[in-house]
Amino acid sequence: MTGKKDWQNRYKREKDKLVYLEFEDWSREDLIDHILQLRAGLDEMGEITKNDGSGTAKEFAEGDYKQTWSYPTKIAFLLTLNKKPLTSEELEKLLRKHDTHFKDYTKPRNNLTVTLNRTVKSGRIKKIKVPGIRSLYYALPEWLDKDSNLMPTFSLALNPFK
């Protein structure tokens, strides 16, 4: 019995080491900035997800989109609105449709790539690689199970034949 517990403890230690490696080269200021960014994002998402007092969660509509949100919040909102994982191409189309400032960038696609990478790094969204498909899908963390696999209800929304 102790052999089984031993490998589990070693596995947990190694997994924790990998998590700490991500933050190894971060300065104190980087860490504080990251925490403040996450707090601001949580506050923005808290405003979005306030329910209407009836005890049921609010259903979102396209009219709820706000230009004043940060781009990570806008991306999370678009994923929530569509209720399925989206590729960067789909997110770009939605941002061009909803966001008045997005098309003003010289290279909006580059800005989206940087924002997606920053948002994935912060843990606000997750990257999903589907075997055989070149594009990456982006999903909300609550759509993944504890093994970081997409839940069956959302995996049906992926269209591998695009």
JSON list of C-alpha atoms in Angstrom, two decimals:
[
{"chain": "A", "resi": 1, "resn": "MET", "atom": "CA", "xyz": [0.00, 0.00, 0.00]},
{"chain": "A", "resi": 2, "resn": "THR", "atom": "CA", "xyz": [2.80, 2.47, 0.78]},
{"chain": "A", "resi": 3, "resn": "GLY", "atom": "CA", "xyz": [4.29, 1.92, -2.69]},
{"chain": "A", "resi": 4, "resn": "LYS", "atom": "CA", "xyz": [1.12, 3.25, -4.28]},
{"chain": "A", "resi": 5, "resn": "LYS", "atom": "CA", "xyz": [1.06, 6.34, -2.06]},
{"chain": "A", "resi": 6, "resn": "ASP", "atom": "CA", "xyz": [4.78, 6.90, -2.69]},
{"chain": "A", "resi": 7, "resn": "TRP", "atom": "CA", "xyz": [4.42, 7.21, -6.47]},
{"chain": "A", "resi": 8, "resn": "GLN", "atom": "CA", "xyz": [1.40, 9.48, -6.03]},
{"chain": "A", "resi": 9, "resn": "ASN", "atom": "CA", "xyz": [3.38, 11.80, -3.76]},
{"chain": "A", "resi": 10, "resn": "ARG", "atom": "CA", "xyz": [6.36, 11.84, -6.15]},
{"chain": "A", "resi": 11, "resn": "TYR", "atom": "CA", "xyz": [4.02, 12.55, -9.05]},
{"chain": "A", "resi": 12, "resn": "LYS", "atom": "CA", "xyz": [2.38, 15.44, -7.17]},
{"chain": "A", "resi": 13, "resn": "ARG", "atom": "CA", "xyz": [5.81, 16.88, -6.27]},
{"chain": "A", "resi": 14, "resn": "GLU", "atom": "CA", "xyz": [6.99, 16.71, -9.89]},
{"chain": "A", "resi": 15, "resn": "LYS", "atom": "CA", "xyz": [3.76, 18.24, -11.13]},
{"chain": "A", "resi": 16, "resn": "ASP", "atom": "CA", "xyz": [4.13, 21.10, -8.61]},
{"chain": "A", "resi": 17, "resn": "LYS", "atom": "CA", "xyz": [7.72, 21.65, -9.77]},
{"chain": "A", "resi": 18, "resn": "LEU", "atom": "CA", "xyz": [6.50, 22.05, -13.35]},
{"chain": "A", "resi": 19, "resn": "VAL", "atom": "CA", "xyz": [3.96, 24.64, -12.23]},
{"chain": "A", "resi": 20, "resn": "TYR", "atom": "CA", "xyz": [6.63, 26.60, -10.36]},
{"chain": "A", "resi": 21, "resn": "LEU", "atom": "CA", "xyz": [8.94, 26.51, -13.42]},
{"chain": "A", "resi": 22, "resn": "GLU", "atom": "CA", "xyz": [6.42, 28.65, -15.27]},
{"chain": "A", "resi": 23, "resn": "PHE", "atom": "CA", "xyz": [6.98, 31.48, -12.78]},
{"chain": "A", "resi": 24, "resn": "GLU", "atom": "CA", "xyz": [10.71, 30.95, -12.24]},
{"chain": "A", "resi": 25, "resn": "ASP", "atom": "CA", "xyz": [11.91, 33.80, -14.47]},
{"chain": "A", "resi": 26, "resn": "TRP", "atom": "CA", "xyz": [9.17, 36.24, -13.43]},
{"chain": "A", "resi": 27, "resn": "SER", "atom": "CA", "xyz": [10.18, 39.32, -11.51]},
{"chain": "A", "resi": 28, "resn": "ARG", "atom": "CA", "xyz": [8.20, 40.48, -8.50]},
{"chain": "A", "resi": 29, "resn": "GLU", "atom": "CA", "xyz": [6.64, 43.26, -10.62]},
{"chain": "A", "resi": 30, "resn": "ASP", "atom": "CA", "xyz": [5.59, 40.77, -13.32]},
{"chain": "A", "resi": 31, "resn": "LEU", "atom": "CA", "xyz": [3.88, 38.63, -10.70]},
{"chain": "A", "resi": 32, "resn": "ILE", "atom": "CA", "xyz": [2.09, 41.61, -9.15]},
{"chain": "A", "resi": 33, "resn": "ASP", "atom": "CA", "xyz": [0.99, 42.86, -12.60]},
{"chain": "A", "resi": 34, "resn": "HIS", "atom": "CA", "xyz": [-0.31, 39.39, -13.43]},
{"chain": "A", "resi": 35, "resn": "ILE", "atom": "CA", "xyz": [-2.28, 39.20, -10.17]},
{"chain": "A", "resi": 36, "resn": "LEU", "atom": "CA", "xyz": [-3.76, 42.65, -10.75]},
{"chain": "A", "resi": 37, "resn": "GLN", "atom": "CA", "xyz": [-4.73, 41.67, -14.31]},
{"chain": "A", "resi": 38, "resn": "LEU", "atom": "CA", "xyz": [-6.46, 38.55, -13.02]},
{"chain": "A", "resi": 39, "resn": "ARG", "atom": "CA", "xyz": [-8.31, 40.53, -10.35]},
{"chain": "A", "resi": 40, "resn": "ALA", "atom": "CA", "xyz": [-9.50, 43.07, -12.92]},
{"chain": "A", "resi": 41, "resn": "GLY", "atom": "CA", "xyz": [-10.66, 40.23, -15.16]},
{"chain": "A", "resi": 42, "resn": "LEU", "atom": "CA", "xyz": [-12.52, 38.59, -12.28]},
{"chain": "A", "resi": 43, "resn": "ASP", "atom": "CA", "xyz": [-14.21, 41.88, -11.46]},
{"chain": "A", "resi": 44, "resn": "GLU", "atom": "CA", "xyz": [-15.24, 42.36, -15.10]},
{"chain": "A", "resi": 45, "resn": "MET", "atom": "CA", "xyz": [-16.55, 38.79, -15.34]},
{"chain": "A", "resi": 46, "resn": "GLY", "atom": "CA", "xyz": [-18.36, 39.27, -12.02]},
{"chain": "A", "resi": 47, "resn": "GLU", "atom": "CA", "xyz": [-20.21, 42.23, -13.52]},
{"chain": "A", "resi": 48, "resn": "ILE", "atom": "CA", "xyz": [-21.10, 40.17, -16.57]},
{"chain": "A", "resi": 49, "resn": "THR", "atom": "CA", "xyz": [-22.34, 37.15, -14.66]},
{"chain": "A", "resi": 50, "resn": "LYS", "atom": "CA", "xyz": [-24.49, 38.95, -12.12]},
{"chain": "A", "resi": 51, "resn": "ASN", "atom": "CA", "xyz": [-27.81, 37.22, -12.16]},
{"chain": "A", "resi": 52, "resn": "ASP", "atom": "CA", "xyz": [-31.10, 39.02, -12.37]},
{"chain": "A", "resi": 53, "resn": "GLY", "atom": "CA", "xyz": [-32.16, 38.13, -8.82]},
{"chain": "A", "resi": 54, "resn": "SER", "atom": "CA", "xyz": [-34.35, 35.22, -9.83]},
{"chain": "A", "resi": 55, "resn": "GLY", "atom": "CA", "xyz": [-31.67, 32.70, -8.88]},
{"chain": "A", "resi": 56, "resn": "THR", "atom": "CA", "xyz": [-30.98, 31.67, -12.46]},
{"chain": "A", "resi": 57, "resn": "ALA", "atom": "CA", "xyz": [-27.89, 32.73, -14.33]},
{"chain": "A", "resi": 58, "resn": "LYS", "atom": "CA", "xyz": [-28.36, 35.46, -16.90]},
{"chain": "A", "resi": 59, "resn": "GLU", "atom": "CA", "xyz": [-28.45, 34.46, -20.55]},
{"chain": "A", "resi": 60, "resn": "PHE", "atom": "CA", "xyz": [-26.13, 36.65, -22.59]},
{"chain": "A", "resi": 61, "resn": "ALA", "atom": "CA", "xyz": [-27.03, 38.46, -25.77]},
{"chain": "A", "resi": 62, "resn": "GLU", "atom": "CA", "xyz": [-24.88, 40.24, -28.32]},
{"chain": "A", "resi": 63, "resn": "GLY", "atom": "CA", "xyz": [-26.14, 43.55, -26.94]},
{"chain": "A", "resi": 64, "resn": "ASP", "atom": "CA", "xyz": [-24.33, 42.87, -23.63]},
{"chain": "A", "resi": 65, "resn": "TYR", "atom": "CA", "xyz": [-20.94, 43.35, -25.34]},
{"chain": "A", "resi": 66, "resn": "LYS", "atom": "CA", "xyz": [-19.12, 46.44, -24.02]},
{"chain": "A", "resi": 67, "resn": "GLN", "atom": "CA", "xyz": [-16.38, 48.34, -25.83]},
{"chain": "A", "resi": 68, "resn": "THR", "atom": "CA", "xyz": [-14.77, 49.33, -22.53]},
{"chain": "A", "resi": 69, "resn": "TRP", "atom": "CA", "xyz": [-13.81, 45.76, -21.58]},
{"chain": "A", "resi": 70, "resn": "SER", "atom": "CA", "xyz": [-10.25, 44.52, -21.95]},
{"chain": "A", "resi": 71, "resn": "TYR", "atom": "CA", "xyz": [-9.61, 42.18, -24.88]},
{"chain": "A", "resi": 72, "resn": "PRO", "atom": "CA", "xyz": [-9.22, 39.09, -22.65]},
{"chain": "A", "resi": 73, "resn": "THR", "atom": "CA", "xyz": [-12.66, 39.84, -21.20]},
{"chain": "A", "resi": 74, "resn": "LYS", "atom": "CA", "xyz": [-14.09, 40.38, -24.69]},
{"chain": "A", "resi": 75, "resn": "ILE", "atom": "CA", "xyz": [-12.70, 37.01, -25.79]},
{"chain": "A", "resi": 76, "resn": "ALA", "atom": "CA", "xyz": [-14.09, 35.24, -22.72]},
{"chain": "A", "resi": 77, "resn": "PHE", "atom": "CA", "xyz": [-17.47, 36.89, -23.34]},
{"chain": "A", "resi": 78, "resn": "LEU", "atom": "CA", "xyz": [-17.52, 35.77, -26.98]},
{"chain": "A", "resi": 79, "resn": "LEU", "atom": "CA", "xyz": [-16.72, 32.20, -25.94]},
{"chain": "A", "resi": 80, "resn": "THR", "atom": "CA", "xyz": [-19.48, 32.33, -23.31]},
{"chain": "A", "resi": 81, "resn": "LEU", "atom": "CA", "xyz": [-21.92, 33.83, -25.81]},
{"chain": "A", "resi": 82, "resn": "ASN", "atom": "CA", "xyz": [-21.26, 31.15, -28.44]},
{"chain": "A", "resi": 83, "resn": "LYS", "atom": "CA", "xyz": [-21.20, 28.30, -25.87]},
{"chain": "A", "resi": 84, "resn": "LYS", "atom": "CA", "xyz": [-18.54, 26.39, -27.80]},
{"chain": "A", "resi": 85, "resn": "PRO", "atom": "CA", "xyz": [-14.77, 26.42, -28.35]},
{"chain": "A", "resi": 86, "resn": "LEU", "atom": "CA", "xyz": [-13.71, 28.78, -31.13]},
{"chain": "A", "resi": 87, "resn": "THR", "atom": "CA", "xyz": [-10.66, 29.05, -33.37]},
{"chain": "A", "resi": 88, "resn": "SER", "atom": "CA", "xyz": [-8.67, 32.26, -33.68]},
{"chain": "A", "resi": 89, "resn": "GLU", "atom": "CA", "xyz": [-10.23, 32.82, -37.11]},
{"chain": "A", "resi": 90, "resn": "GLU", "atom": "CA", "xyz": [-13.72, 32.63, -35.65]},
{"chain": "A", "resi": 91, "resn": "LEU", "atom": "CA", "xyz": [-12.75, 34.93, -32.79]},
{"chain": "A", "resi": 92, "resn": "GLU", "atom": "CA", "xyz": [-11.29, 37.42, -35.27]},
{"chain": "A", "resi": 93, "resn": "LYS", "atom": "CA", "xyz": [-14.55, 37.47, -37.27]},
{"chain": "A", "resi": 94, "resn": "LEU", "atom": "CA", "xyz": [-16.58, 38.01, -34.11]},
{"chain": "A", "resi": 95, "resn": "LEU", "atom": "CA", "xyz": [-14.27, 40.79, -32.90]},
{"chain": "A", "resi": 96, "resn": "ARG", "atom": "CA", "xyz": [-14.47, 42.51, -36.29]},
{"chain": "A", "resi": 97, "resn": "LYS", "atom": "CA", "xyz": [-18.25, 42.29, -36.06]},
{"chain": "A", "resi": 98, "resn": "HIS", "atom": "CA", "xyz": [-18.66, 43.48, -32.45]},
{"chain": "A", "resi": 99, "resn": "ASP", "atom": "CA", "xyz": [-15.62, 45.61, -31.62]},
{"chain": "A", "resi": 100, "resn": "THR", "atom": "CA", "xyz": [-15.28, 49.05, -33.18]},
{"chain": "A", "resi": 101, "resn": "HIS", "atom": "CA", "xyz": [-11.61, 49.47, -32.14]},
{"chain": "A", "resi": 102, "resn": "PHE", "atom": "CA", "xyz": [-10.36, 46.08, -33.34]},
{"chain": "A", "resi": 103, "resn": "LYS", "atom": "CA", "xyz": [-10.41, 46.96, -37.03]},
{"chain": "A", "resi": 104, "resn": "ASP", "atom": "CA", "xyz": [-8.51, 50.21, -36.36]},
{"chain": "A", "resi": 105, "resn": "TYR", "atom": "CA", "xyz": [-5.29, 48.31, -35.59]},
{"chain": "A", "resi": 106, "resn": "THR", "atom": "CA", "xyz": [-2.69, 48.18, -38.36]},
{"chain": "A", "resi": 107, "resn": "LYS", "atom": "CA", "xyz": [-2.46, 44.41, -37.99]},
{"chain": "A", "resi": 108, "resn": "PRO", "atom": "CA", "xyz": [-5.48, 43.24, -35.98]},
{"chain": "A", "resi": 109, "resn": "ARG", "atom": "CA", "xyz": [-4.56, 39.57, -36.45]},
{"chain": "A", "resi": 110, "resn": "ASN", "atom": "CA", "xyz": [-1.20, 40.10, -34.69]},
{"chain": "A", "resi": 111, "resn": "ASN", "atom": "CA", "xyz": [-2.91, 41.87, -31.79]},
{"chain": "A", "resi": 112, "resn": "LEU", "atom": "CA", "xyz": [-5.37, 39.00, -31.47]},
{"chain": "A", "resi": 113, "resn": "THR", "atom": "CA", "xyz": [-2.54, 36.45, -31.40]},
{"chain": "A", "resi": 114, "resn": "VAL", "atom": "CA", "xyz": [-0.73, 38.36, -28.65]},
{"chain": "A", "resi": 115, "resn": "THR", "atom": "CA", "xyz": [-3.94, 38.76, -26.66]},
{"chain": "A", "resi": 116, "resn": "LEU", "atom": "CA", "xyz": [-4.83, 35.07, -27.01]},
{"chain": "A", "resi": 117, "resn": "ASN", "atom": "CA", "xyz": [-1.36, 34.00, -25.85]},
{"chain": "A", "resi": 118, "resn": "ARG", "atom": "CA", "xyz": [-1.48, 36.39, -22.91]},
{"chain": "A", "resi": 119, "resn": "THR", "atom": "CA", "xyz": [-4.97, 35.20, -21.96]},
{"chain": "A", "resi": 120, "resn": "VAL", "atom": "CA", "xyz": [-3.94, 31.54, -22.19]},
{"chain": "A", "resi": 121, "resn": "LYS", "atom": "CA", "xyz": [-0.87, 32.26, -20.06]},
{"chain": "A", "resi": 122, "resn": "SER", "atom": "CA", "xyz": [-3.04, 33.88, -17.40]},
{"chain": "A", "resi": 123, "resn": "GLY", "atom": "CA", "xyz": [-5.32, 30.83, -17.36]},
{"chain": "A", "resi": 124, "resn": "ARG", "atom": "CA", "xyz": [-8.45, 32.73, -18.34]},
{"chain": "A", "resi": 125, "resn": "ILE", "atom": "CA", "xyz": [-8.93, 30.56, -21.43]},
{"chain": "A", "resi": 126, "resn": "LYS", "atom": "CA", "xyz": [-7.39, 27.24, -22.47]},
{"chain": "A", "resi": 127, "resn": "LYS", "atom": "CA", "xyz": [-5.84, 26.13, -25.74]},
{"chain": "A", "resi": 128, "resn": "ILE", "atom": "CA", "xyz": [-7.09, 22.88, -27.23]},
{"chain": "A", "resi": 129, "resn": "LYS", "atom": "CA", "xyz": [-5.26, 21.02, -29.98]},
{"chain": "A", "resi": 130, "resn": "VAL", "atom": "CA", "xyz": [-7.44, 18.59, -31.88]},
{"chain": "A", "resi": 131, "resn": "PRO", "atom": "CA", "xyz": [-5.39, 15.88, -33.66]},
{"chain": "A", "resi": 132, "resn": "GLY", "atom": "CA", "xyz": [-5.51, 16.24, -37.42]},
{"chain": "A", "resi": 133, "resn": "ILE", "atom": "CA", "xyz": [-6.66, 19.86, -37.35]},
{"chain": "A", "resi": 134, "resn": "ARG", "atom": "CA", "xyz": [-4.14, 22.61, -37.91]},
{"chain": "A", "resi": 135, "resn": "SER", "atom": "CA", "xyz": [-6.03, 25.31, -36.00]},
{"chain": "A", "resi": 136, "resn": "LEU", "atom": "CA", "xyz": [-6.14, 25.56, -32.24]},
{"chain": "A", "resi": 137, "resn": "TYR", "atom": "CA", "xyz": [-9.41, 25.90, -30.40]},
{"chain": "A", "resi": 138, "resn": "TYR", "atom": "CA", "xyz": [-9.85, 28.19, -27.41]},
{"chain": "A", "resi": 139, "resn": "ALA", "atom": "CA", "xyz": [-12.22, 27.30, -24.59]},
{"chain": "A", "resi": 140, "resn": "LEU", "atom": "CA", "xyz": [-13.12, 28.45, -21.11]},
{"chain": "A", "resi": 141, "resn": "PRO", "atom": "CA", "xyz": [-11.42, 26.49, -18.29]},
{"chain": "A", "resi": 142, "resn": "GLU", "atom": "CA", "xyz": [-14.75, 25.28, -16.88]},
{"chain": "A", "resi": 143, "resn": "TRP", "atom": "CA", "xyz": [-15.39, 23.44, -20.15]},
{"chain": "A", "resi": 144, "resn": "LEU", "atom": "CA", "xyz": [-12.46, 21.10, -19.43]},
{"chain": "A", "resi": 145, "resn": "ASP", "atom": "CA", "xyz": [-12.40, 18.18, -17.03]},
{"chain": "A", "resi": 146, "resn": "LYS", "atom": "CA", "xyz": [-9.67, 17.64, -14.44]},
{"chain": "A", "resi": 147, "resn": "ASP", "atom": "CA", "xyz": [-7.46, 15.91, -17.06]},
{"chain": "A", "resi": 148, "resn": "SER", "atom": "CA", "xyz": [-7.68, 18.98, -19.34]},
{"chain": "A", "resi": 149, "resn": "ASN", "atom": "CA", "xyz": [-9.87, 17.17, -21.85]},
{"chain": "A", "resi": 150, "resn": "LEU", "atom": "CA", "xyz": [-12.85, 18.92, -23.37]},
{"chain": "A", "resi": 151, "resn": "MET", "atom": "CA", "xyz": [-16.15, 17.81, -21.85]},
{"chain": "A", "resi": 152, "resn": "PRO", "atom": "CA", "xyz": [-18.29, 15.71, -24.20]},
{"chain": "A", "resi": 153, "resn": "THR", "atom": "CA", "xyz": [-21.02, 18.35, -24.49]},
{"chain": "A", "resi": 154, "resn": "PHE", "atom": "CA", "xyz": [-18.52, 20.83, -25.92]},
{"chain": "A", "resi": 155, "resn": "SER", "atom": "CA", "xyz": [-16.48, 18.38, -28.00]},
{"chain": "A", "resi": 156, "resn": "LEU", "atom": "CA", "xyz": [-19.57, 17.80, -30.16]},
{"chain": "A", "resi": 157, "resn": "ALA", "atom": "CA", "xyz": [-19.41, 21.47, -31.15]},
{"chain": "A", "resi": 158, "resn": "LEU", "atom": "CA", "xyz": [-15.99, 21.03, -32.78]},
{"chain": "A", "resi": 159, "resn": "ASN", "atom": "CA", "xyz": [-16.27, 20.58, -36.52]},
{"chain": "A", "resi": 160, "resn": "PRO", "atom": "CA", "xyz": [-13.20, 18.64, -37.77]},
{"chain": "A", "resi": 161, "resn": "PHE", "atom": "CA", "xyz": [-14.38, 18.84, -41.41]},
{"chain": "A", "resi": 162, "resn": "LYS", "atom": "CA", "xyz": [-13.94, 22.58, -41.99]}
]
